[in-house]
């Protein structure tokens, strides 16, 4: 059993770290021990970890992210046992590697074997592990929600936007119902629905996506636990 530490730098954010939640699901499938932490924790730093994953977000979090990577370097036997992924990591991969010598994952983990050569799982397709959120005291604001995607990528190519570098292929439709049901089966019903899509309006299947959302119980005026349910279209 490997010991895996998942780290999100201590920047403020309202969306739970979906990538780390899927990586957690992957490692638990492999029988590994997984611990999640937000920021720099001296006790966890003193431990030894077989692998540490560090999430990244916006490029203006460069300093806090690099400080976090450097903080955990003594906790692994080699910098190559620290895997850094996410938005900033994809955009500034060469710079991060040059500064820290860690392994940078560019874009999505959407092919088998990207974390362990020869493994058959596709991490990006796994049901996120919500249980890691109880490892920390931080409140994201949107954690009582089904987190999912109805599309991936974006068909546009705006010069200022990073989406095409992170998700280069536009996928018009992903089965939202399947994702929500899988989360509900393991972690119980959630209050809200958060779509992490970049540009859901560009989908040829937009009407089908809206039907899926309605069928899942997110219609106008829908309530759960006495509160109105929300659908958060992250960026679309
Ligand atoms: S996600 Fe928005 S900003 Fe980015 S390429 Fe698509 S339309 Fe342009």
mmCIF file of C-alpha atoms and ligand atoms in Angstrom:
data_model
loop_
_atom_site.group_PDB
_atom_site.id
_atom_site.type_symbol
_atom_site.label_atom_id
_atom_site.label_comp_id
_atom_site.label_asym_id
_atom_site.label_seq_id
_atom_site.Cartn_x
_atom_site.Cartn_y
_atom_site.Cartn_z
ATOM 1 C CA UNK A 1 0.000 0.000 0.000
ATOM 2 C CA UNK A 2 1.421 3.362 -1.021
ATOM 3 C CA UNK A 3 1.052 6.492 1.079
ATOM 4 C CA UNK A 4 -0.412 9.305 -0.994
ATOM 5 C CA UNK A 5 -0.713 12.942 0.061
ATOM 6 C CA UNK A 6 -3.016 15.276 -1.862
ATOM 7 C CA UNK A 7 -2.322 18.973 -1.410
ATOM 8 C CA UNK A 8 -4.271 22.031 -2.406
ATOM 9 C CA UNK A 9 -2.353 25.269 -1.781
ATOM 10 C CA UNK A 10 -4.040 27.531 0.761
ATOM 11 C CA UNK A 11 -5.513 30.009 -1.703
ATOM 12 C CA UNK A 12 -9.195 30.869 -1.293
ATOM 13 C CA UNK A 13 -11.550 28.990 -3.625
ATOM 14 C CA UNK A 14 -15.180 27.952 -3.586
ATOM 15 C CA UNK A 15 -14.982 24.897 -5.847
ATOM 16 C CA UNK A 16 -13.722 21.668 -4.256
ATOM 17 C CA UNK A 17 -10.611 20.236 -5.956
ATOM 18 C CA UNK A 18 -12.285 17.883 -8.409
ATOM 19 C CA UNK A 19 -9.011 16.669 -9.905
ATOM 20 C CA UNK A 20 -7.622 15.668 -6.512
ATOM 21 C CA UNK A 21 -10.948 14.026 -5.639
ATOM 22 C CA UNK A 22 -10.640 11.837 -8.743
ATOM 23 C CA UNK A 23 -6.989 11.067 -8.015
ATOM 24 C CA UNK A 24 -8.053 10.021 -4.525
ATOM 25 C CA UNK A 25 -10.678 7.691 -6.012
ATOM 26 C CA UNK A 26 -7.991 6.210 -8.256
ATOM 27 C CA UNK A 27 -5.507 5.553 -5.466
ATOM 28 C CA UNK A 28 -8.162 4.082 -3.189
ATOM 29 C CA UNK A 29 -9.104 1.713 -6.026
ATOM 30 C CA UNK A 30 -5.450 0.703 -6.055
ATOM 31 C CA UNK A 31 -5.603 0.021 -2.300
ATOM 32 C CA UNK A 32 -3.424 2.996 -1.328
ATOM 33 C CA UNK A 33 -3.701 5.191 1.769
ATOM 34 C CA UNK A 34 -4.790 8.730 0.868
ATOM 35 C CA UNK A 35 -4.628 11.920 2.936
ATOM 36 C CA UNK A 36 -5.830 15.339 1.787
ATOM 37 C CA UNK A 37 -4.612 18.679 3.139
ATOM 38 C CA UNK A 38 -5.090 22.326 2.269
ATOM 39 C CA UNK A 39 -1.866 24.270 2.522
ATOM 40 C CA UNK A 40 1.294 23.559 4.474
ATOM 41 C CA UNK A 41 0.988 21.212 7.444
ATOM 42 C CA UNK A 42 4.119 20.608 9.560
ATOM 43 C CA UNK A 43 2.967 17.187 10.830
ATOM 44 C CA UNK A 44 2.240 15.901 7.334
ATOM 45 C CA UNK A 45 5.499 17.380 6.082
ATOM 46 C CA UNK A 46 7.419 15.369 8.704
ATOM 47 C CA UNK A 47 5.870 12.151 7.354
ATOM 48 C CA UNK A 48 7.274 10.305 4.375
ATOM 49 C CA UNK A 49 5.007 9.901 1.344
ATOM 50 C CA UNK A 50 5.371 7.636 -1.664
ATOM 51 C CA UNK A 51 3.784 10.286 -3.808
ATOM 52 C CA UNK A 52 2.413 13.788 -3.328
ATOM 53 C CA UNK A 53 -0.011 15.445 -5.735
ATOM 54 C CA UNK A 54 -0.299 19.223 -5.673
ATOM 55 C CA UNK A 55 -3.180 20.988 -7.400
ATOM 56 C CA UNK A 56 -2.767 24.361 -9.075
ATOM 57 C CA UNK A 57 -5.262 27.007 -10.120
ATOM 58 C CA UNK A 58 -4.627 30.475 -11.521
ATOM 59 C CA UNK A 59 -1.206 31.701 -12.657
ATOM 60 C CA UNK A 60 -1.438 34.633 -10.230
ATOM 61 C CA UNK A 61 -1.136 32.008 -7.486
ATOM 62 C CA UNK A 62 2.402 31.268 -8.723
ATOM 63 C CA UNK A 63 4.142 32.208 -5.462
ATOM 64 C CA UNK A 64 1.829 30.401 -3.040
ATOM 65 C CA UNK A 65 1.880 27.332 -5.300
ATOM 66 C CA UNK A 66 5.674 27.265 -5.660
ATOM 67 C CA UNK A 67 6.070 27.832 -1.910
ATOM 68 C CA UNK A 68 3.764 24.850 -1.306
ATOM 69 C CA UNK A 69 5.691 22.603 -3.704
ATOM 70 C CA UNK A 70 9.004 23.538 -2.078
ATOM 71 C CA UNK A 71 7.518 23.038 1.398
ATOM 72 C CA UNK A 72 6.718 19.380 0.684
ATOM 73 C CA UNK A 73 9.934 18.505 -1.185
ATOM 74 C CA UNK A 74 11.553 17.024 1.984
ATOM 75 C CA UNK A 75 8.563 14.666 2.380
ATOM 76 C CA UNK A 76 9.437 12.533 -0.664
ATOM 77 C CA UNK A 77 12.610 10.699 -1.621
ATOM 78 C CA UNK A 78 12.775 12.462 -4.999
ATOM 79 C CA UNK A 79 11.144 15.586 -6.484
ATOM 80 C CA UNK A 80 9.852 13.265 -9.214
ATOM 81 C CA UNK A 81 7.504 11.792 -6.598
ATOM 82 C CA UNK A 82 5.665 15.101 -6.488
ATOM 83 C CA UNK A 83 3.086 15.359 -9.276
ATOM 84 C CA UNK A 84 1.744 18.835 -9.998
ATOM 85 C CA UNK A 85 -1.323 19.322 -12.187
ATOM 86 C CA UNK A 86 -4.158 21.692 -12.966
ATOM 87 C CA UNK A 87 -4.527 24.990 -14.783
ATOM 88 C CA UNK A 88 -1.353 26.806 -13.757
ATOM 89 C CA UNK A 89 0.674 23.604 -14.056
ATOM 90 C CA UNK A 90 -0.466 23.134 -17.650
ATOM 91 C CA UNK A 91 0.237 26.728 -18.640
ATOM 92 C CA UNK A 92 3.573 27.080 -16.847
ATOM 93 C CA UNK A 93 4.766 23.469 -16.907
ATOM 94 C CA UNK A 94 8.311 24.198 -18.084
ATOM 95 C CA UNK A 95 8.769 26.988 -15.557
ATOM 96 C CA UNK A 96 7.573 24.796 -12.653
ATOM 97 C CA UNK A 97 9.826 21.923 -13.721
ATOM 98 C CA UNK A 98 12.789 24.261 -14.014
ATOM 99 C CA UNK A 99 12.175 25.783 -10.578
ATOM 100 C CA UNK A 100 11.435 22.583 -8.632
ATOM 101 C CA UNK A 101 12.309 19.509 -10.736
ATOM 102 C CA UNK A 102 8.925 17.945 -9.893
ATOM 103 C CA UNK A 103 6.791 16.032 -12.405
ATOM 104 C CA UNK A 104 4.151 18.187 -14.091
ATOM 105 C CA UNK A 105 0.978 16.662 -15.522
ATOM 106 C CA UNK A 106 -0.177 18.712 -18.495
ATOM 107 C CA UNK A 107 -3.920 18.877 -19.196
ATOM 108 C CA UNK A 108 -6.364 16.147 -18.249
ATOM 109 C CA UNK A 109 -5.601 12.692 -16.865
ATOM 110 C CA UNK A 110 -7.814 11.192 -19.537
ATOM 111 C CA UNK A 111 -5.724 8.275 -20.774
ATOM 112 C CA UNK A 112 -4.985 4.975 -19.012
ATOM 113 C CA UNK A 113 -1.605 4.634 -17.366
ATOM 114 C CA UNK A 114 -0.867 8.343 -16.926
ATOM 115 C CA UNK A 115 -0.216 7.976 -13.190
ATOM 116 C CA UNK A 116 1.080 4.405 -13.190
ATOM 117 C CA UNK A 117 2.344 2.901 -16.451
ATOM 118 C CA UNK A 118 0.262 -0.093 -17.493
ATOM 119 C CA UNK A 119 -2.736 0.779 -15.327
ATOM 120 C CA UNK A 120 -6.098 0.578 -17.120
ATOM 121 C CA UNK A 121 -8.100 3.217 -15.218
ATOM 122 C CA UNK A 122 -8.965 6.595 -16.718
ATOM 123 C CA UNK A 123 -8.723 8.912 -13.735
ATOM 124 C CA UNK A 124 -10.780 11.695 -15.307
ATOM 125 C CA UNK A 125 -13.724 9.299 -15.732
ATOM 126 C CA UNK A 126 -13.794 8.151 -12.093
ATOM 127 C CA UNK A 127 -16.413 9.234 -9.573
ATOM 128 C CA UNK A 128 -14.813 11.926 -7.382
ATOM 129 C CA UNK A 129 -14.022 10.955 -3.804
ATOM 130 C CA UNK A 130 -16.008 13.413 -1.674
ATOM 131 C CA UNK A 131 -14.775 11.804 1.532
ATOM 132 C CA UNK A 132 -11.417 13.614 1.318
ATOM 133 C CA UNK A 133 -13.217 16.903 2.024
ATOM 134 C CA UNK A 134 -13.702 15.755 5.618
ATOM 135 C CA UNK A 135 -9.904 15.640 6.060
ATOM 136 C CA UNK A 136 -9.814 19.450 6.276
ATOM 137 C CA UNK A 137 -11.709 22.240 8.049
ATOM 138 C CA UNK A 138 -11.928 24.515 5.015
ATOM 139 C CA UNK A 139 -15.432 25.243 3.677
ATOM 140 C CA UNK A 140 -15.640 25.551 -0.095
ATOM 141 C CA UNK A 141 -19.190 26.840 -0.239
ATOM 142 C CA UNK A 142 -20.102 24.523 -3.097
ATOM 143 C CA UNK A 143 -19.238 21.151 -1.625
ATOM 144 C CA UNK A 144 -22.844 20.040 -1.023
ATOM 145 C CA UNK A 145 -23.189 19.680 -4.770
ATOM 146 C CA UNK A 146 -22.893 17.174 -7.552
ATOM 147 C CA UNK A 147 -19.747 18.218 -9.407
ATOM 148 C CA UNK A 148 -19.647 17.169 -13.030
ATOM 149 C CA UNK A 149 -19.275 17.944 -16.690
ATOM 150 C CA UNK A 150 -21.886 17.954 -19.450
ATOM 151 C CA UNK A 151 -19.228 18.908 -22.033
ATOM 152 C CA UNK A 152 -15.452 19.283 -22.167
ATOM 153 C CA UNK A 153 -13.306 21.849 -23.925
ATOM 154 C CA UNK A 154 -14.605 24.683 -26.098
ATOM 155 C CA UNK A 155 -14.953 24.983 -29.896
ATOM 156 C CA UNK A 156 -13.749 28.596 -29.839
ATOM 157 C CA UNK A 157 -10.150 29.604 -29.707
ATOM 158 C CA UNK A 158 -10.020 32.959 -27.968
ATOM 159 C CA UNK A 159 -6.438 34.160 -27.899
ATOM 160 C CA UNK A 160 -6.500 35.077 -24.203
ATOM 161 C CA UNK A 161 -8.040 31.792 -23.027
ATOM 162 C CA UNK A 162 -6.281 28.679 -21.724
ATOM 163 C CA UNK A 163 -9.107 26.203 -22.270
ATOM 164 C CA UNK A 164 -7.775 24.906 -25.572
ATOM 165 C CA UNK A 165 -4.456 24.064 -23.995
ATOM 166 C CA UNK A 166 -6.046 22.203 -21.106
ATOM 167 C CA UNK A 167 -8.974 20.524 -22.879
ATOM 168 C CA UNK A 168 -8.120 20.675 -26.605
ATOM 169 C CA UNK A 169 -10.988 18.485 -27.807
ATOM 170 C CA UNK A 170 -14.567 19.787 -27.617
ATOM 171 C CA UNK A 171 -16.874 17.034 -26.379
ATOM 172 C CA UNK A 172 -20.499 18.032 -27.005
ATOM 173 C CA UNK A 173 -22.143 15.683 -24.550
ATOM 174 C CA UNK A 174 -21.220 13.719 -21.463
ATOM 175 C CA UNK A 175 -23.820 11.647 -19.601
ATOM 176 C CA UNK A 176 -24.585 13.873 -16.640
ATOM 177 C CA UNK A 177 -27.183 11.508 -15.200
ATOM 178 C CA UNK A 178 -24.626 8.739 -14.905
ATOM 179 C CA UNK A 179 -22.185 11.013 -13.060
ATOM 180 C CA UNK A 180 -24.845 12.290 -10.649
ATOM 181 C CA UNK A 181 -26.247 8.834 -9.927
ATOM 182 C CA UNK A 182 -22.766 7.479 -9.231
ATOM 183 C CA UNK A 183 -22.079 10.276 -6.728
ATOM 184 C CA UNK A 184 -25.490 9.834 -5.101
ATOM 185 C CA UNK A 185 -25.031 6.085 -4.764
ATOM 186 C CA UNK A 186 -21.814 6.464 -2.794
ATOM 187 C CA UNK A 187 -22.179 9.801 -0.991
ATOM 188 C CA UNK A 188 -25.943 10.370 -0.834
ATOM 189 C CA UNK A 189 -28.050 13.141 -2.376
ATOM 190 C CA UNK A 190 -26.598 16.634 -2.797
ATOM 191 C CA UNK A 191 -28.264 20.015 -2.620
ATOM 192 C CA UNK A 192 -26.930 21.656 -5.778
ATOM 193 C CA UNK A 193 -25.506 20.842 -9.196
ATOM 194 C CA UNK A 194 -22.252 22.406 -10.349
ATOM 195 C CA UNK A 195 -21.306 22.078 -13.993
ATOM 196 C CA UNK A 196 -17.605 22.674 -14.451
ATOM 197 C CA UNK A 197 -18.005 23.125 -18.227
ATOM 198 C CA UNK A 198 -16.173 25.854 -20.086
ATOM 199 C CA UNK A 199 -18.814 26.656 -22.672
ATOM 200 C CA UNK A 200 -21.907 24.503 -22.358
ATOM 201 C CA UNK A 201 -23.847 26.901 -24.607
ATOM 202 C CA UNK A 202 -21.707 25.830 -27.568
ATOM 203 C CA UNK A 203 -22.861 22.224 -27.342
ATOM 204 C CA UNK A 204 -24.937 20.763 -30.184
ATOM 205 C CA UNK A 205 -26.644 18.729 -27.458
ATOM 206 C CA UNK A 206 -27.594 21.701 -25.311
ATOM 207 C CA UNK A 207 -31.298 20.783 -25.205
ATOM 208 C CA UNK A 208 -30.458 17.225 -24.167
ATOM 209 C CA UNK A 209 -28.220 18.576 -21.409
ATOM 210 C CA UNK A 210 -31.029 20.795 -20.114
ATOM 211 C CA UNK A 211 -33.379 17.809 -20.191
ATOM 212 C CA UNK A 212 -30.872 15.783 -18.169
ATOM 213 C CA UNK A 213 -30.695 18.585 -15.595
ATOM 214 C CA UNK A 214 -34.495 18.744 -15.315
ATOM 215 C CA UNK A 215 -34.787 14.954 -15.094
ATOM 216 C CA UNK A 216 -32.287 14.995 -12.237
ATOM 217 C CA UNK A 217 -34.677 17.185 -10.224
ATOM 218 C CA UNK A 218 -33.127 20.579 -10.889
ATOM 219 C CA UNK A 219 -36.120 22.438 -12.266
ATOM 220 C CA UNK A 220 -37.404 25.932 -11.528
ATOM 221 C CA UNK A 221 -38.480 26.154 -7.888
ATOM 222 C CA UNK A 222 -37.113 22.694 -6.994
ATOM 223 C CA UNK A 223 -36.309 22.324 -3.308
ATOM 224 C CA UNK A 224 -34.224 19.876 -1.326
ATOM 225 C CA UNK A 225 -34.128 19.844 2.471
ATOM 226 C CA UNK A 226 -36.441 22.866 2.383
ATOM 227 C CA UNK A 227 -33.989 24.969 0.370
ATOM 228 C CA UNK A 228 -34.079 25.955 -3.283
ATOM 229 C CA UNK A 229 -31.730 23.890 -5.404
ATOM 230 C CA UNK A 230 -29.173 25.694 -7.547
ATOM 231 C CA UNK A 231 -27.492 24.818 -10.814
ATOM 232 C CA UNK A 232 -24.137 26.561 -11.066
ATOM 233 C CA UNK A 233 -22.839 26.852 -14.623
ATOM 234 C CA UNK A 234 -19.238 27.417 -13.675
ATOM 235 C CA UNK A 235 -18.187 29.381 -16.762
ATOM 236 C CA UNK A 236 -20.558 28.573 -19.584
HETATM 237 S S1 LIG B 1 -14.059 29.072 -22.907
HETATM 238 FE FE1 LIG B 1 -14.803 31.124 -23.419
HETATM 239 S S2 LIG B 1 -12.971 32.404 -23.501
HETATM 240 FE FE2 LIG B 1 -12.297 30.266 -23.617
HETATM 241 S S3 LIG B 1 -12.110 29.794 -25.812
HETATM 242 FE FE3 LIG B 1 -14.174 29.204 -25.147
HETATM 243 S S4 LIG B 1 -15.481 31.003 -25.566
HETATM 244 FE FE4 LIG B 1 -13.321 31.689 -25.606
#
